[in-house]
Every structure is written in C-alpha cells, then in structure tokens.
Amino acid sequence: MRVAKVIVDVPVRDTDRPFDYLIPESMRAWIEVGSRVGVPFGHRAVQGFVVGLEPEPAAAGMKLKAIQEVLDVIPPLSEELVELAGWMSRRYACRMITALQVMVPTALKGKAERFISLGTPQPKEPEDLYSGGLFELELEPSGGERAILDFVEKKGEVTSKQLSRQFPDSAPVIKSLLRRGVLQENQSIKDKLQIKTLKAVDLAVTPDEAEAALASFAPKAQRQREVLQFIVEMKEMLPLALKDVLATLQVSAATVKGLADKGYITIEDKEAFRDPYRGRWFKPSDPLPLTAEQQNAYDRIVSVLDAQRHGVFLLHGVTGSGKTEIYLQSIQRCIAQGRQAIVLVPEISLTPQMVERFKGRFGDQVAVMHSRLSGGERYDEWRKIREGRAAVAIGARSAVFAPFAKIGLIIMDEEHETSYKQEESPKYHARDVAVQRAMQHGAAVILGSATPSLESYHAARSQANDEFAPMLLEMKARALGNELPGVQIIDMREELKEGNRSMFSRSLHQAVADRLERKEQTVLLLNRRGYSTFVMCRSCGYVAGCPECDISLTYHQKSNNLRCHYCGYAEPAPSVCPECGSEHIRYFGTGTQRVEEELAKLFPGIRVIRMDVDTTTEKGSHEKLLKQFRDKKADVLLGTQMVAKGLDFPDVTLVGVITADSALNLPDFRAAEKTFQLLTQVAGRAGRHQLPGEVMIQSYTPDHYSIIHASGHDYDSFVREELKHRRNLHYPPYCRLILVTLSHEQLPFLVRMAENMVSVLQGKARQKGWYGSLDRLTSDAFDVLGPVASPVPRIKNRYRFQCMIKWRGTIDAVGLVREAAEQLEDTAQNPKLQISIDVDPQMLM
Ligand code: ADP
Ligand code: ZN
Ligand code: ZN
C-alpha cells in the first residue's frame, strides 16, 4: 500500500474528509488503518488518523505529500473503531476527526511542535561533493557559530525559544545557519503527557508511633496535635492533599510544616492523580447461587452469549434485585469464551463499590478507566486494553470505546442516567454507541436499571423500533428478600397554611431531631436540577406552564416575563396566582448552601457534610466525604443527586427529600421521568440493613403521578401514565428530536440566520415530502419548532438561538439537518456563525 487516506486534525469544515498522502517506503510496515500520523498540511505539521489504505494514488501523476512520522508503534485505533467513527459522524452530524479523537486518551491528542537540530546540508550539485569549494567553505563554522552548534548537538533538538534565550544576540547567525542548512527546523507532534504535582502529606512514622506521640504534645502545640490526630485517623486515605488538610482543619501551613520538622510527617510533591486502586487489595468473591429470577435472566443472556450473536437485553430489576451478580456471571461466561467485556457506569468516582466488586471477581484482568486519573495513568489503563492485557474495562461513558479486539458483552448499568450523553461534540449517547459496537462484534448488550429510560422500555415493550428492540428481563424481588422501605409524602402547601415557612416540614424536622437523639444518621437530598427559574405558587402548588407544550415556563428576570423555551410563547410574570389568587407566587429553587444554613439554625451544633459540585471538585473527595460519613463524623449528609448514589450506610435510618418538585418544574419534557427516577433511587437506598429505614418526600405537588408512583415503588403505573403524555404531545419515545443551536456575536444577524435555518429546513423537508406536523397519520414526519432564544441566551458574549426538530420514521433526518446547516454556513459567509447540532438531546435547558 503506497497511499494512506488521512483524517487531519484541522478544525474547519472543508477538512472533514480524508486527504491522500504517500507512505514512505520505510513506514509501510508500520502504517495500518487506525494509525496516528504526523502529516504536512499547508505550512503546518498536523496530527491525523489513517482511515484507509490504497495501492496507488487515485489519479496517476498526482503529486502527493508524504507522511512525516508514525506516532505510535501499535496503532491506537482499530479498523472497527475507525468504522464506528464513520457511523458516529453520520449518526450525530459531527466531524470525523472529533469522533476519532474522542476514542483515544487525551494523552495522545498531540500538538505540533517545532524544534531545531543539526542539519545534513545537501550539496546543490553532485560534483560539489568532489570539488570541495563553496560547500566545504560554508560548512566551516565561525567561532560564534561553533558555540551554537555545540549547544544544539549536545541537546539533540531545541526549540527556537530555547535557542533565542541562550543566544539572545545571535539571531542573524542562527538564521544564516538555518538558511545554509547547517541547522534545520523540523515539526513534530508532541503528545500531551503532563504530570501534575501537588503537595501531599504522609506519615513519617507508623500510625501507632504517631498515636503514642499525641500525648506528649505541649499545650501550646494543640493545633499540631489536632493535625497529627487527624492524619492518623485518615491513615487509610494517605497521602492526603495538603490543601485538604488545611481546609478541613482550618489550620495554617506553618502548623503542618511544624509537624514535618518534628519528623512525624512528610510533605512532598506527589503526582496529583494516582490510581485509587493501585496496591489495594480487593476481597475476592465467588459466584453466588442465583435466585430464580436471576437464573431466568441469566439463562436468556447466556443463550445469546453462547451463540456469539448480537442481542440487546433490558434488565429491569428493582433496587437490590441483584443485577450486579448477573453482570458478573455473564462476564465470566464471556471471558471463558476468549472474548472481552465492557462495563459502563454513570460516574465512576461515585461507584467505588461497583469497582470493588468487579476487581474482587476478576482481579488484574480489570482495567479501570477513571476520569480522575492523570492523563498518563489513563493512558496506561488504556494500553492495557489495547495490548490485550485486560479482559474487562469498567468506566464511565467513554469506556464504550475501550479498544478491545473481540468484544463479547457490553453492560450499561443505570442505563437511564443522563451522563451517558456527552454534551459537547461529538454529542453521542453511549447506549447507541454500545449497541452499534456490539453489532459490529456480534456481542450482547445488557442495559440495567430499576427505572429504565422510557426510550429503552418502550422499545422493549413495542418491539417496533428499527434501531434497537431490547428483550425485556424483569426482576421484581430483592435478592436478599427484604422489603422496599415505606415512603411518606409531605404536603408542603399544608405547612404554609399552618404558618410554617421553613423549608423543613414539621414531620421532617421532628424526624431529624429524633435521629440526632438516637445517634442515627440522616441523608438529605436536594435536587440540583432546580434553580430560581420557574414560578410556583406556594399556596396551591400551581406552576406556570406553556399552553402549547405542557412544560413549565422559565422566568426571565430582565423582562419580568415567563417564556417557553420550546415554542417561544411568552406572558408577563404574574403577581398573584392565577389559580387561587394567593400572593405567595414566586420563582422557586433552593441551593444546598441555604439548606445547610437552615439546618445550623434549626439544630445548633449539628454536624453536616455537604456534598455537591462545590465540595467535590478534588479528586477522591467523594470517597473521602462518604467515608467520613460512614465513620459517623457527621449527623447529616446533605447533597444533590450524588448522595443518592453512594448511599449504602447501615446507620442511615432517615432519607429526606427537601423538595421533590424542584426538578418537576424544569422546562424539560423529561422532568417527570427524572423526578420519578431520582425518588425511586433514593427510596430504594434506605433500609438496606438491620435498622428499618424511613423516607420522607416533601412536595408542593404531592398529587403528581411521578411522586405518587415513586412512593409506591411502582414503575409500571408511572410509565403507563407518562407514555400517555408523551404520545399526546409528540415527544420521545413517540418521535425523535434534533436540537439545532446557532450562535453569533450580533443579535440581529443571528436572528436572521436562525429564521433562515428554519425555512431552509422546512424547504428541504417539503421537497422530500416529509414536512408536516406529527399529527398527520403518516409514518414519516418532520416538523420544525422555533426559532427561539436558547435557554441560556448568551454565553461568552455570543447570542444563541435554537430550533427543535421533531421527526419519526425511517427518513435520514440527521443528514438533512446537516445539509441545511452546511448550506446556511455557505450562504452566510460569516466564519463566526456557529451551528451546533444535537441529535437526541438530553439536556434541553
Ligand atoms: P442491584 O444492583 O440490583 O441494586 P445488587 O447487585 O447490589 O442489586 O444486590 C443487592 C444485594 O443482594 C447485594 O448485597 C448482593 O450481594 C446480594 N445478592 C445479589 N444476588 C444474590 C444471590 N443470588 N444470593 C445472595 N445474595 C445476593
Ligand atoms: Zn395558587
Ligand atoms: Zn411552548
């Protein structure tokens, strides 16, 4: 093969196709489909991926540039992954290079770098070699030149910056050396493998020695004593980040340094990110004898595994039904066949127990793709997979690209979680990619959840979806036979009527007080997805909604009006409730910080651990906070969704949800579904151990079906009701959505473009005979809503407008939208206009 087709890493639309390059003789044995190469592009050296090979240039006599370098010994991608990238590019209307890049670790996203080395000057004419003459004269360096050449020779290669710093006054000399070829400038792709360091604290003596020393501290060294005691207590988590110690104990760096001077501890620069599993021992586990429900599900999965064909399962099992055991035993079967397995979890740092269970069963065969690992470490785990040293990969969304050669099984736990959708380009959904990949490998897919997404559940039930129709496997009982906990709904409107304006109802207040008394623990959940954006009446629970779209209106402070983000409908913000006339109508939402303040006021001295995006940015902070709570260092764990996941503590006997409604009223047609999922998840977490659990859900809309059915652990009834709404209003799963967002610095221009976009879309759809409302009784339909200002109307000084496409059938809607976007870009002739396409969007706000 003499020619390689290369997708180059150049971010303009015209480059979204392969370019042909000659493969130099010396590289032919090295280059395969999937190789990463450095190629000249214009005047630059850029990185690219080989996506095809051909024996000869397409047009004879065409002058092709040659590949400059092969960047890896083992190509980072396989032919299968390159093919998958092509599929993604069509499926999600993204650029091919973006799809390829998302498959390789960040460490391999190289940047071109220029460096200077000693040249091998070529004589102009062959006879110069013999005649000596000019050529030799030029080669003889002067004294000043000598110093520069020695410097370069010693270093091998230097950047021009290094050279100019070393020889600031020699620019003319250096230029002349370069011109004569005595020095040469090269470009190369340098991988980003940077290791971040961080000051870390560790014990310099044994924990026992440190413990013993605590008694001997002078009274004036109390602060140091506290620090040492803390470090001893945290001995399983060592080393600790110095800044965590300072922040937790509110001590000065000098105090900690004093301890180091005394020889009790060390303070050293450590790699900021370490493999949290390195050197850790995992309790080995053997397969459990399955319950009847588990056995039934397992047998169905095994029949597909053993036939080595493609099949998708939706494993719908209540919390605690033992889904993980099925995953484990299915993987075992898959490995025994000499095939590999991928396990996807929503957010790996929130699921340490999951990792433990897989490591416990499969040991070193497990590669963990942890987002909080350093680039270098992630690269190591990835190489373990690529080089065939691992059989199981476990990780979040992007682990779906784990470069295994022969995949037998892909598992997606908590398949309903929105984190499986990537919000930046490529805007892929790991579920779709998993199914596509499994198809290419003849592999099985298990989608597991206690609350499956409506898309998956509907597809399984109706078996009508062309893209995938999973087989439904149901498990209704908990594996250990214990009951799901009782759930109490508290009507917050009643509280207000009785004069209680606090965010805590009297029952929840009393329940927390009881737990403090009994030294049991409480988990309080606050829904992050709810800020002061929607308007609700605190007297009757009325929420302002769009008459057309059945979603709540968003409050816009500037204009003091309410707007629908789907269709653009607007009305002035009411000052009294249109339903009951109450004046207690206002925008709603409450943050974790406010709840924390309120707790401190209501229960002086209460110990609260707050877990939200603000307190968990540090690596390992989830695990640490949860460990502190497990060790009973706090009475209350207060947090957003993330507390619902790590929740498995024997002493937690109360779970309170502050306002169940805060997610219910977001301008998102999935609001009810998200609320139901979250409440079911929290409710299912309580009472997993000896002590019986109690769940309290506070709500201003206690009659809402999502809240009622969640309190009854009744998925089927919820789905039946929710599907009715979705069908009537034409939302997924009864149609599919494409969100097109345009942005530009100038509003009038943007509005014009957004309007053009809609008419181009309509025009093209009309030509194909697709265009029309989804009410029509045709199987193919394509409807465009908008344009309207985006929910976040301006980001970084760029205005944003959007339109929403609803479509169904077997039509190539994505292709048409892409075509329309390209046509608009061409006619707009304005490089600052950005058009983003989100296929099957999950976040609509
Ligand atoms: P899920 O993932 O469905 O919420 P888990 O897999 O966490 O459920 O299982 C809940 C509990 O039941 C775990 O403690 C697990 O060890 C236990 N378990 C699961 N299957 C069995 C089984 N066949 N026999 C005994 N215990 C089981
Ligand atoms: Zn009202
Ligand atoms: Zn509307």
Tab-separated table of C-alpha atoms in Angstrom, residues 353 523 626 629 637 642-649 652 655 681-682 685-686 688:
chain	number	residue	atom	x	y	z
A	353	GLN	CA	-18.348	-0.310	45.459
A	523	VAL	CA	-29.417	11.764	54.392
A	626	LEU	CA	-18.593	9.367	52.157
A	629	PHE	CA	-19.984	9.989	56.967
A	637	LEU	CA	-25.197	14.017	54.717
A	642	MET	CA	-24.724	12.378	44.029
A	643	VAL	CA	-25.735	11.389	47.567
A	644	ALA	CA	-28.403	9.150	46.109
A	645	LYS	CA	-25.727	7.018	44.509
A	646	GLY	CA	-23.103	6.417	47.158
A	647	LEU	CA	-25.803	5.712	49.637
A	648	ASP	CA	-25.370	2.435	51.479
A	649	PHE	CA	-24.830	3.101	55.174
A	652	VAL	CA	-28.849	5.793	57.967
A	655	VAL	CA	-33.811	9.823	53.981
A	681	GLN	CA	-33.469	5.606	43.582
A	682	VAL	CA	-33.324	7.368	46.947
A	685	ARG	CA	-31.486	3.036	49.138
A	686	ALA	CA	-32.907	3.266	52.620
A	688	ARG	CA	-30.810	-1.956	53.205
